Short mmCIF file of C-alpha atoms in Angstrom, two decimals:
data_model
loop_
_atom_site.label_atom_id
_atom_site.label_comp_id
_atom_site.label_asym_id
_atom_site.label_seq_id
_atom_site.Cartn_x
_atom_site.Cartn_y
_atom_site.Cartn_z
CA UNK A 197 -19.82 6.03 -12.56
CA UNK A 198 -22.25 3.07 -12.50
CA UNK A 199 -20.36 -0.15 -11.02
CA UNK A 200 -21.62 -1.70 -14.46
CA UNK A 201 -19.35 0.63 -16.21
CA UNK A 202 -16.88 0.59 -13.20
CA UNK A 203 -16.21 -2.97 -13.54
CA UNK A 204 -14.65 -3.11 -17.22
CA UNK A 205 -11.59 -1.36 -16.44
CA UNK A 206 -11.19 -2.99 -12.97
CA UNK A 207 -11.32 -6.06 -14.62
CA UNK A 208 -8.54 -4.97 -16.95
CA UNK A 209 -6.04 -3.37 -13.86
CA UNK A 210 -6.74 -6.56 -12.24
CA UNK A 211 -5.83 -9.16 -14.78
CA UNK A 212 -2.84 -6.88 -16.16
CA UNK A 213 -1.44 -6.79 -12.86
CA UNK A 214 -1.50 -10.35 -12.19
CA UNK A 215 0.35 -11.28 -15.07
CA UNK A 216 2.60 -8.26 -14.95
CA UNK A 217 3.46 -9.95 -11.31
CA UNK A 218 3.31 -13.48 -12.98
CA UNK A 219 5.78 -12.77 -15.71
CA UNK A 220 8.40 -10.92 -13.24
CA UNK A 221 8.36 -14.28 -11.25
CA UNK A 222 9.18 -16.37 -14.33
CA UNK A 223 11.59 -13.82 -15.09
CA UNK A 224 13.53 -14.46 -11.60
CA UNK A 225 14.88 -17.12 -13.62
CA UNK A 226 17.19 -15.06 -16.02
CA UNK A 227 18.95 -13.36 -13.26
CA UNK A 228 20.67 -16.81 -12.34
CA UNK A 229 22.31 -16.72 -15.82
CA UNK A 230 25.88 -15.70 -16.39
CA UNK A 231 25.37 -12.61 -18.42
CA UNK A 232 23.25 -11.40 -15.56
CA UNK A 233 25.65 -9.39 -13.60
CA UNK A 234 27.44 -7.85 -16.94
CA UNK A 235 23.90 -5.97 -17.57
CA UNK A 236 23.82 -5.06 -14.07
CA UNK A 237 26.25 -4.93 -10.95
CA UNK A 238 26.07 -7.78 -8.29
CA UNK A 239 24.33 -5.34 -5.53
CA UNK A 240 21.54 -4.49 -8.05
CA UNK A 241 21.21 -8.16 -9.36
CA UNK A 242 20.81 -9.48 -5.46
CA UNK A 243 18.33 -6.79 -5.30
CA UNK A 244 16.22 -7.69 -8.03
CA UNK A 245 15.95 -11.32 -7.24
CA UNK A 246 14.60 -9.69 -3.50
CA UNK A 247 12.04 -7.85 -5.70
CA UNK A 248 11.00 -10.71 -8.00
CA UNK A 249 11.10 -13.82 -5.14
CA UNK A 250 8.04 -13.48 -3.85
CA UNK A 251 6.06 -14.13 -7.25
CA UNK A 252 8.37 -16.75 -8.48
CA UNK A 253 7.15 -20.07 -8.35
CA UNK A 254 10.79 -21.80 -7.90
CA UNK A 255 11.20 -22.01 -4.33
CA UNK A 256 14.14 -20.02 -3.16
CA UNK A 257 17.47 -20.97 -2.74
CA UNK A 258 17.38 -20.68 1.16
CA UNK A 259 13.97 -22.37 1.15
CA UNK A 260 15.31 -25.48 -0.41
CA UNK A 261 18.33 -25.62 1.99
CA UNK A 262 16.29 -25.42 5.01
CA UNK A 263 13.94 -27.73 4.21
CA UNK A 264 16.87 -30.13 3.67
CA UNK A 265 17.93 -29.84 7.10
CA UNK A 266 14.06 -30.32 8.12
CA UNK A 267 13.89 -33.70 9.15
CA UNK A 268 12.27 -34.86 5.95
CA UNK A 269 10.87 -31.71 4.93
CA UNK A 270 12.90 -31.59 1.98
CA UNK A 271 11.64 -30.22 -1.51
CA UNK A 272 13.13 -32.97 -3.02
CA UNK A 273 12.67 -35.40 -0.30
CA UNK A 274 9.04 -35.33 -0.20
CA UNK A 275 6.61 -33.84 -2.90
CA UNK A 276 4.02 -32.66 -0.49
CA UNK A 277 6.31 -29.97 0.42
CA UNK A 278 6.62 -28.85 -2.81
CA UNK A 279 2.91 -29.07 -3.58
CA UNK A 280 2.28 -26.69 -0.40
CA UNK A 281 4.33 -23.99 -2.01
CA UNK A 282 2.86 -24.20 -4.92
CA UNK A 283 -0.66 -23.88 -3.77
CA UNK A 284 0.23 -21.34 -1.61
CA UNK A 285 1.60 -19.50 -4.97
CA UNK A 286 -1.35 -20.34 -6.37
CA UNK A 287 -3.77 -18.55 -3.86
CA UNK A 288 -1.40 -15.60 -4.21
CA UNK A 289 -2.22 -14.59 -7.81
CA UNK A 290 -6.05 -15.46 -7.06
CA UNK A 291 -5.68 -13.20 -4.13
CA UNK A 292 -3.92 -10.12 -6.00
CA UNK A 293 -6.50 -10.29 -8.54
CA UNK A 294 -9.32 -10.54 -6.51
CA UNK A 295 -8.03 -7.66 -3.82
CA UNK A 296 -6.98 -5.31 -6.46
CA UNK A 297 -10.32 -5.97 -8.62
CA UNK A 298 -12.30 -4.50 -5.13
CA UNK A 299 -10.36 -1.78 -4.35
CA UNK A 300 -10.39 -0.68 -7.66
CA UNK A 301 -13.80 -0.58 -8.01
CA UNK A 302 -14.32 1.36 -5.61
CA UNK A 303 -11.76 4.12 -6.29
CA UNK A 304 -13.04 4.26 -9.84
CA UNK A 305 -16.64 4.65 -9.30
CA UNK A 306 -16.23 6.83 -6.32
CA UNK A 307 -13.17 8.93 -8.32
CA UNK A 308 -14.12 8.27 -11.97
CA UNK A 309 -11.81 9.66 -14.04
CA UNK A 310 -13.32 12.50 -15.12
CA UNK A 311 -14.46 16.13 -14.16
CA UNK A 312 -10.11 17.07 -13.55
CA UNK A 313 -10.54 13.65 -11.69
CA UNK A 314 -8.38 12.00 -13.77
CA UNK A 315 -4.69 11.76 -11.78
CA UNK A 316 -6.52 11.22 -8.71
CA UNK A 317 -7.65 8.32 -10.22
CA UNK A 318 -4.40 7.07 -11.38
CA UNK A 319 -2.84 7.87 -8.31
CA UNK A 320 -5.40 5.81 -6.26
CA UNK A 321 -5.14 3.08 -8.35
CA UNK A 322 -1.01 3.21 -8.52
CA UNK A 323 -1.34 3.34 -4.78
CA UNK A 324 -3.44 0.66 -3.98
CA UNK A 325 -1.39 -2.34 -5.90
CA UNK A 326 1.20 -2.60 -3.20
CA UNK A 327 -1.99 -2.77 -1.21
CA UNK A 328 -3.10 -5.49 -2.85
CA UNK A 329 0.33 -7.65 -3.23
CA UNK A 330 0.48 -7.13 0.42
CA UNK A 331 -2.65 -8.77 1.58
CA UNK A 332 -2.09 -10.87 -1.27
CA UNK A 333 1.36 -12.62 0.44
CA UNK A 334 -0.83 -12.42 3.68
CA UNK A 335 -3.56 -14.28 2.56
CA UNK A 336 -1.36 -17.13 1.37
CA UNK A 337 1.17 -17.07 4.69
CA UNK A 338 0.21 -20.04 6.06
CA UNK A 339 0.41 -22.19 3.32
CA UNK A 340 4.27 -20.87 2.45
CA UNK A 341 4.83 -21.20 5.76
CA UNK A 342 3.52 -24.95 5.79
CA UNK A 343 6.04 -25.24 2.62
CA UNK A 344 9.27 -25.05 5.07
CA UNK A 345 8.42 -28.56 7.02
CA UNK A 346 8.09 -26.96 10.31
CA UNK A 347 5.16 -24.28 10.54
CA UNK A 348 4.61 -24.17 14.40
CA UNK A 349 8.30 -23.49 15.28
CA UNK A 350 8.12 -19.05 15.61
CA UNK A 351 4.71 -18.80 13.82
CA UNK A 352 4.67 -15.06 14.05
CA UNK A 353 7.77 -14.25 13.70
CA UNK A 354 7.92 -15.63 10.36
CA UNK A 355 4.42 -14.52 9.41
CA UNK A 356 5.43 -11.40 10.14
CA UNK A 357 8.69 -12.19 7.70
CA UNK A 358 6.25 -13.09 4.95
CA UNK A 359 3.89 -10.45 5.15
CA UNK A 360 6.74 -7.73 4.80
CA UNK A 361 8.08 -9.58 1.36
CA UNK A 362 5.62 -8.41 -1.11
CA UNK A 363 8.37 -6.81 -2.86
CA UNK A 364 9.03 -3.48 -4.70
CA UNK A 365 8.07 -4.53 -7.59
CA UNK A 366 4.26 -4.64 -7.17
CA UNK A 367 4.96 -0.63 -7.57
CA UNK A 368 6.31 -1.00 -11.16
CA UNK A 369 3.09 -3.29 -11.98
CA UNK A 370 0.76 -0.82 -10.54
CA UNK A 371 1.78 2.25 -12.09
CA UNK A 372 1.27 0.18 -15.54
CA UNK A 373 -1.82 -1.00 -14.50
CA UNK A 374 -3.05 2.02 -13.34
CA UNK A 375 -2.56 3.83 -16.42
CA UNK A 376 -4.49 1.41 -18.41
CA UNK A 377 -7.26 1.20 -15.85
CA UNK A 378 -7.92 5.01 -16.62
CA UNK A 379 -7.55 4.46 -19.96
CA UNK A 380 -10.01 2.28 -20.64
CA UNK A 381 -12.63 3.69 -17.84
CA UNK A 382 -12.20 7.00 -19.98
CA UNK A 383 -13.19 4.73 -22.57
CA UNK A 384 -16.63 3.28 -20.80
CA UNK A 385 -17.19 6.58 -19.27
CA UNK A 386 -18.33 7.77 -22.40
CA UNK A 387 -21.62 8.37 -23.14
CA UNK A 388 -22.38 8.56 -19.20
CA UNK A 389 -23.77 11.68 -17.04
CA UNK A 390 -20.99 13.56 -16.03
CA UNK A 391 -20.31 13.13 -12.07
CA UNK A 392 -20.17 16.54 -10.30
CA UNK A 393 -17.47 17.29 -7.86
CA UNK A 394 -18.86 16.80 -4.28
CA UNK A 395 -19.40 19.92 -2.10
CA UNK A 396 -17.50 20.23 1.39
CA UNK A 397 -17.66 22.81 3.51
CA UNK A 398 -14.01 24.19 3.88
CA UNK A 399 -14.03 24.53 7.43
CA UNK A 400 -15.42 20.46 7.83
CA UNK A 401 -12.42 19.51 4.87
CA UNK A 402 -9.54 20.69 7.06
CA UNK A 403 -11.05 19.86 10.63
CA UNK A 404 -11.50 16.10 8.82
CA UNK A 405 -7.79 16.89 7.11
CA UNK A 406 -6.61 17.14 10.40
CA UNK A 407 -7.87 14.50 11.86
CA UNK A 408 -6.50 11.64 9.64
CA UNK A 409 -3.32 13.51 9.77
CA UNK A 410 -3.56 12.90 13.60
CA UNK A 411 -4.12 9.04 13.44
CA UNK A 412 -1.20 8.63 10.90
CA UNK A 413 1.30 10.88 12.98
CA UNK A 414 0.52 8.26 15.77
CA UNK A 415 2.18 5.73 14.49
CA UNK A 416 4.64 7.98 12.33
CA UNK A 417 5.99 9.82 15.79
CA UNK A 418 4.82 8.06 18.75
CA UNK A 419 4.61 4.84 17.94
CA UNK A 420 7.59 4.52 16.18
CA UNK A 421 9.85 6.14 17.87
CA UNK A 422 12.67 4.10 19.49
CA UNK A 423 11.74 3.36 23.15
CA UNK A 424 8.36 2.66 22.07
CA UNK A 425 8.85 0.34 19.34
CA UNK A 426 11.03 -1.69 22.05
CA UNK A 427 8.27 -1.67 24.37
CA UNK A 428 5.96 -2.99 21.64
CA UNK A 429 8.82 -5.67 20.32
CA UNK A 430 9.13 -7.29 23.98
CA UNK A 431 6.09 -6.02 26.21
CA UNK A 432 3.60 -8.63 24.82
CA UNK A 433 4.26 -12.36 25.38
CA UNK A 434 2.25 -15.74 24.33
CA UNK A 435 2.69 -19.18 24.32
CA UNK A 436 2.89 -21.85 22.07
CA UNK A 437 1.70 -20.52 18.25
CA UNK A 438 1.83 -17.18 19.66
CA UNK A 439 4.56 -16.46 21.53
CA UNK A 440 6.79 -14.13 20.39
CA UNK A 441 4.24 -11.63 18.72
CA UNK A 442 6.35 -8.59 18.85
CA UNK A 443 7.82 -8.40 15.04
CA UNK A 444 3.99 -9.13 13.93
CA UNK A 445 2.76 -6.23 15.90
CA UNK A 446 5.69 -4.01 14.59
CA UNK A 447 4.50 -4.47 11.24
CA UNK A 448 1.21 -3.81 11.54
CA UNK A 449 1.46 -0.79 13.74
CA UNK A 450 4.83 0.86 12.72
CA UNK A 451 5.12 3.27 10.19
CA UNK A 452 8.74 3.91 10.16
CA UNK A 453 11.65 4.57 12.92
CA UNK A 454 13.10 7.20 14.67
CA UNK A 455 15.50 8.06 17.28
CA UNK A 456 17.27 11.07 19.17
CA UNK A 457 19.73 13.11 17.70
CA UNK A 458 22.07 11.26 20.31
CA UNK A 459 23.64 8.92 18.38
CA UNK A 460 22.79 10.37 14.68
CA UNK A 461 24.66 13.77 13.46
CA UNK A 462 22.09 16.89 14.12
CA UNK A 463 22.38 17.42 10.55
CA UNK A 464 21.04 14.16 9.03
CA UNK A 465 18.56 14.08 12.09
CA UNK A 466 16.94 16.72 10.80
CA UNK A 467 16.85 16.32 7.19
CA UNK A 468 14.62 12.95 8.10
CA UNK A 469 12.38 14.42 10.29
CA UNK A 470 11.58 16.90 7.86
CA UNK A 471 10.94 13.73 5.37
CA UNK A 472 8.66 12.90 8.15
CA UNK A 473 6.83 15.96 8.32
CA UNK A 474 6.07 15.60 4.60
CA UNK A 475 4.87 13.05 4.97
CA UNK A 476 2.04 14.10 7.04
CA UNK A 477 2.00 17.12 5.02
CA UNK A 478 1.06 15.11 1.90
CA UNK A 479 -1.22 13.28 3.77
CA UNK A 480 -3.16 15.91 5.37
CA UNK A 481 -3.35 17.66 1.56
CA UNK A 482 -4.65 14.35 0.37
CA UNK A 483 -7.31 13.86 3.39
CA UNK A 484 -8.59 17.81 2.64
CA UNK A 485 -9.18 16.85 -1.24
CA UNK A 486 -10.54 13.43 -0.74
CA UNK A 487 -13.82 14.41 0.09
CA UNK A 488 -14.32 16.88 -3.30
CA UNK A 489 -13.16 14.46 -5.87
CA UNK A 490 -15.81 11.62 -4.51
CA UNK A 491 -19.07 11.29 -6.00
CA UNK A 492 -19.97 10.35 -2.49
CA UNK A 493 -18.52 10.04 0.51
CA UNK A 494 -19.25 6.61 2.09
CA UNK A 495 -16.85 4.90 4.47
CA UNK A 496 -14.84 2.43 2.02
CA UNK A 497 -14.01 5.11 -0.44
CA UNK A 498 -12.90 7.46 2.61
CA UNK A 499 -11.18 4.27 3.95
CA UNK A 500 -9.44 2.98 0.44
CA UNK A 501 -8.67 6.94 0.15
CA UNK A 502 -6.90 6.80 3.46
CA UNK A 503 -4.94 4.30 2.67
CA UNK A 504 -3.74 5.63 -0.91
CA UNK A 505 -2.71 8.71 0.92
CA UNK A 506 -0.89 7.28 3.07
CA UNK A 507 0.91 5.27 0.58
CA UNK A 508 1.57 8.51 -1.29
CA UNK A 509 2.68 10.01 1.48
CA UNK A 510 5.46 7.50 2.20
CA UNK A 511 6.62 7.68 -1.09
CA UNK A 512 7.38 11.33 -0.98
CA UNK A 513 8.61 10.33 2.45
CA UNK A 514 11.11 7.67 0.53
CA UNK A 515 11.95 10.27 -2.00
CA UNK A 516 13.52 12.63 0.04
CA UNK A 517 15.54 9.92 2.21
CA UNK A 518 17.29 8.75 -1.33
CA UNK A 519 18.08 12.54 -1.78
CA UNK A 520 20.52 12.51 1.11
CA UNK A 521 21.22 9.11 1.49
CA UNK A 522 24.46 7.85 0.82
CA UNK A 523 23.23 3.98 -0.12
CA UNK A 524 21.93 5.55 -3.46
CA UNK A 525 25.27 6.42 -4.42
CA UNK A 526 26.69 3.06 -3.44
CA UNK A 527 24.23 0.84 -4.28
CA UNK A 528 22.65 2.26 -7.67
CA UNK A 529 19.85 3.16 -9.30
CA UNK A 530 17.71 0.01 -8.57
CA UNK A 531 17.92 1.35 -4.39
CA UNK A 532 15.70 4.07 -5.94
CA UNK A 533 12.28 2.02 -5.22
CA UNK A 534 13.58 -1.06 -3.26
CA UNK A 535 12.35 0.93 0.13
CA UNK A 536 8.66 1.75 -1.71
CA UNK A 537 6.80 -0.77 -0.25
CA UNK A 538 8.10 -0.36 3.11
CA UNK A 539 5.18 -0.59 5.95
CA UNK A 540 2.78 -2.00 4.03
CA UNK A 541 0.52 -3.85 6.73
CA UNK A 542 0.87 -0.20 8.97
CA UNK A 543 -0.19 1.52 6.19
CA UNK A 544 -3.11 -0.87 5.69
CA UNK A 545 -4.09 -0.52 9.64
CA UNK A 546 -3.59 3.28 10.30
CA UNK A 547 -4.90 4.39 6.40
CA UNK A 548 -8.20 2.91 7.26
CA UNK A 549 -8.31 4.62 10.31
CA UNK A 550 -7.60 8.03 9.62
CA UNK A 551 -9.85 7.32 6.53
CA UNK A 552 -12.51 6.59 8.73
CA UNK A 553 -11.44 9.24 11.44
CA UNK A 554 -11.49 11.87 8.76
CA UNK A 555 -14.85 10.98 7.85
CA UNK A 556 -16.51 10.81 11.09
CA UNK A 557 -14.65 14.51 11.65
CA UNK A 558 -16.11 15.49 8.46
CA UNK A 559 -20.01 14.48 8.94
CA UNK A 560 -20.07 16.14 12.11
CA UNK A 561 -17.99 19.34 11.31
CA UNK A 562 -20.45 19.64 8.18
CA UNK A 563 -23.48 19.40 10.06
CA UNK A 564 -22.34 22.30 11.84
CA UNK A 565 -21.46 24.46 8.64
CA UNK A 566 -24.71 24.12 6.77
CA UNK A 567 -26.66 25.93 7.70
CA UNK A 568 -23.34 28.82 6.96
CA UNK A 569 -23.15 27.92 3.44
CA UNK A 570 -25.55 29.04 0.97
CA UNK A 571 -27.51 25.73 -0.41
CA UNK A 572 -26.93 25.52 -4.15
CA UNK A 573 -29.96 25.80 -6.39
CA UNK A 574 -31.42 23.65 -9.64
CA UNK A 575 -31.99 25.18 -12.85
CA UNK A 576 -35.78 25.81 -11.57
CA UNK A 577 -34.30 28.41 -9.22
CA UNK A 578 -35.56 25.58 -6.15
CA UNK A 579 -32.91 24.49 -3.84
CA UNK A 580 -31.14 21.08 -3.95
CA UNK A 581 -31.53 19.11 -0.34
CA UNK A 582 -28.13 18.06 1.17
CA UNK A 583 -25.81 20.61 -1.06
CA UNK A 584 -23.61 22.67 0.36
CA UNK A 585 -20.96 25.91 -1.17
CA UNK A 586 -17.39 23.91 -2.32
CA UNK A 587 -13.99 25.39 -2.50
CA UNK A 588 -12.47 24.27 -5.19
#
């Protein structure tokens, strides 16, 4: 798909999503009323203002009563406060749009929704808005930050707060926008010359597969597990802004947490690791199809496809945990997708890299399998340069 036709429905996603985002922040609002907890129970009320905080342009609760113990840094006290958190709201819906509007561009003209393309498409796109709220509350840190009345005192510590916050609910506003992305590319697709599927050596697919798999299990197993995660918490020290970088790094390099079976029942120990292993299951199934459904297989699609697998893969990851986890029971229904956007800024860091990984694997695997696979031909009979035999 042409980016001229690409750009419609990106456009669309983008500005959908923003105000889907916009209107659950105004909406934080209602769940202060009285009749709040009579629609829902107190645990799943407290949950959904967690969800719908960090779009709302009231500054929280907890905000406001530390900035009254600021030394002057009061909200109320002082107006430039109050300004800062509103600009850095500000440059939070600018960002969402703006992030969401590139990555889906890119995963609709390199995964147009066509050719049995078409839930690919939607799940790249569904994928990618947590993505995007992410770097979104990143972008606009410092300026929330600022908001408080004392932005030097643990820098990191609470950037790394902020950046965690994006909140569940950019996965409810994604799988709307998604939907209506496709729609309307199906829509401008019309009319254009259909993209084939790309062809990939089978051998190169699950060498490249397996490579991206690798990256992600890094951080999934090694990195993650207990002993190392404490080495990465406390082993790096700074001064002044920087000190204390060890809950940034965790965040950006952590993509979940594991121990021995020591202290957990064998049981339960096992029932997450296999979530684990799914998840690298899903995401080594999602590196070895990536490559077919592109039109072409340049490094930001492979990266933006590395990171929507990964994201995919954590939700399955997710899905199982509430399966056999006890919280659901206790805490409700809205538990089911609180957890969804969990390691965001990991997934960010190691997606791109086994994105990239698995395409590096797969350029040099290929160039070793074709001259094994029988070129494919035009409708001359003449053979087409740089084609190779898919598996579909």
């Amino acid at each position: 798909m042409t980016y001229r036709r690409a750009v419609i429905p990106a456009l669309v996603g983008s500005l959908l999503v923003t105000l889907l985002l916009w209107w659950a922040g105004e909406s934080a609002q209602a769940l202060q009323l009285r009749g709040a907890t009579s629609v829902f129970d107190a645990q799943s009320v407290s949950e959904l203002r967690l969800w719908l905080a960090p779009w709302s342009y009231d500054p929280p609760s907890a905000l406001l009563a530390e900035g009254s113990t600021g030394g002057g840094a009061a909200f109320g006290g002082s107006s430039h406060y109050a300004d800062l958190y509103t600009t850095a709201m500000q440059i939070r819906f600018v960002a969402v749009f703006a992030f969401f509007l590139a990555g889906a561009l890119i995963l609709i003209r390199r995964i147009p929704p066509t050719q049995g393309r078409t839930p690919a498409t939607v799940l790249g796109l569904w994928a990618w808005t947590p993505m995007a709220g992410m770097l979104a509350v990143t972008v606009s840190a410092p300026w929330l930050i600022a908001s408080y009345g004392h932005g030097s005192f643990r820098l990191l510590p609470r950037l790394a707060s902020v950046i965690v916050s994006s909140g569940p609910v950019t996965v409810l506003a994604g799988l709307v926008a998604a939907l209506v992305s496709v729609l309307v590319a199906r829509v401008t697709a019309k009319g254009d010359e259909p993209s084939p599927r790309q062809s990939v050596p089978p051998r190169a697919a699950r060498l490249a597969a397996s490579a991206g798999t690798a990256v992600i299990a890094l951080s999934l197993v090694v990195l993650s597990y207990q002993s190392v995660a404490a080495w990465i918490q406390t082993s790096f020290d700074g001064a002044g802004l920087l000190s204390e970088p060890g809950e940034l790094l965790r965040a950006w390099l952590l993509l979940g947490s594991w121990t021995s079976p020591a202290s957990t029942p064998i049981g339960d120990w096992l029932l997450y690791r296999a979530a684990d292993a799914l998840v690298l299951v899903v995401v080594w199934w999602a590196l070895r199809l990536l490559p077919g459904l592109l039109t072409r297989t340049t490094a930001p699609a492979m990266a933006l496809g590395g990171v929507c697998a990964t994201v995919l893969a954590l939700w399955a990851g997710r899905v199982v945990h509430i399966a056999f986890d006890s919280a659901f029971v206790v805490r409700g229904p809205v538990s089911l997708i609180t957890q969804l956007d969990a390691g965001a800024p990991a997934v960010l860091t190691f997606g791109i890299a086994a994105g990239l990984t698995a395409l590096v694997t797969l350029r040099l695997a290929g160039s070793r399998d074709v001259g094994k696979a029988p070129a494919s031909t035009s409708d001359s009979g003449e053979p087409v340069a740089g084609t190779t035999r898919t598996e579909e």
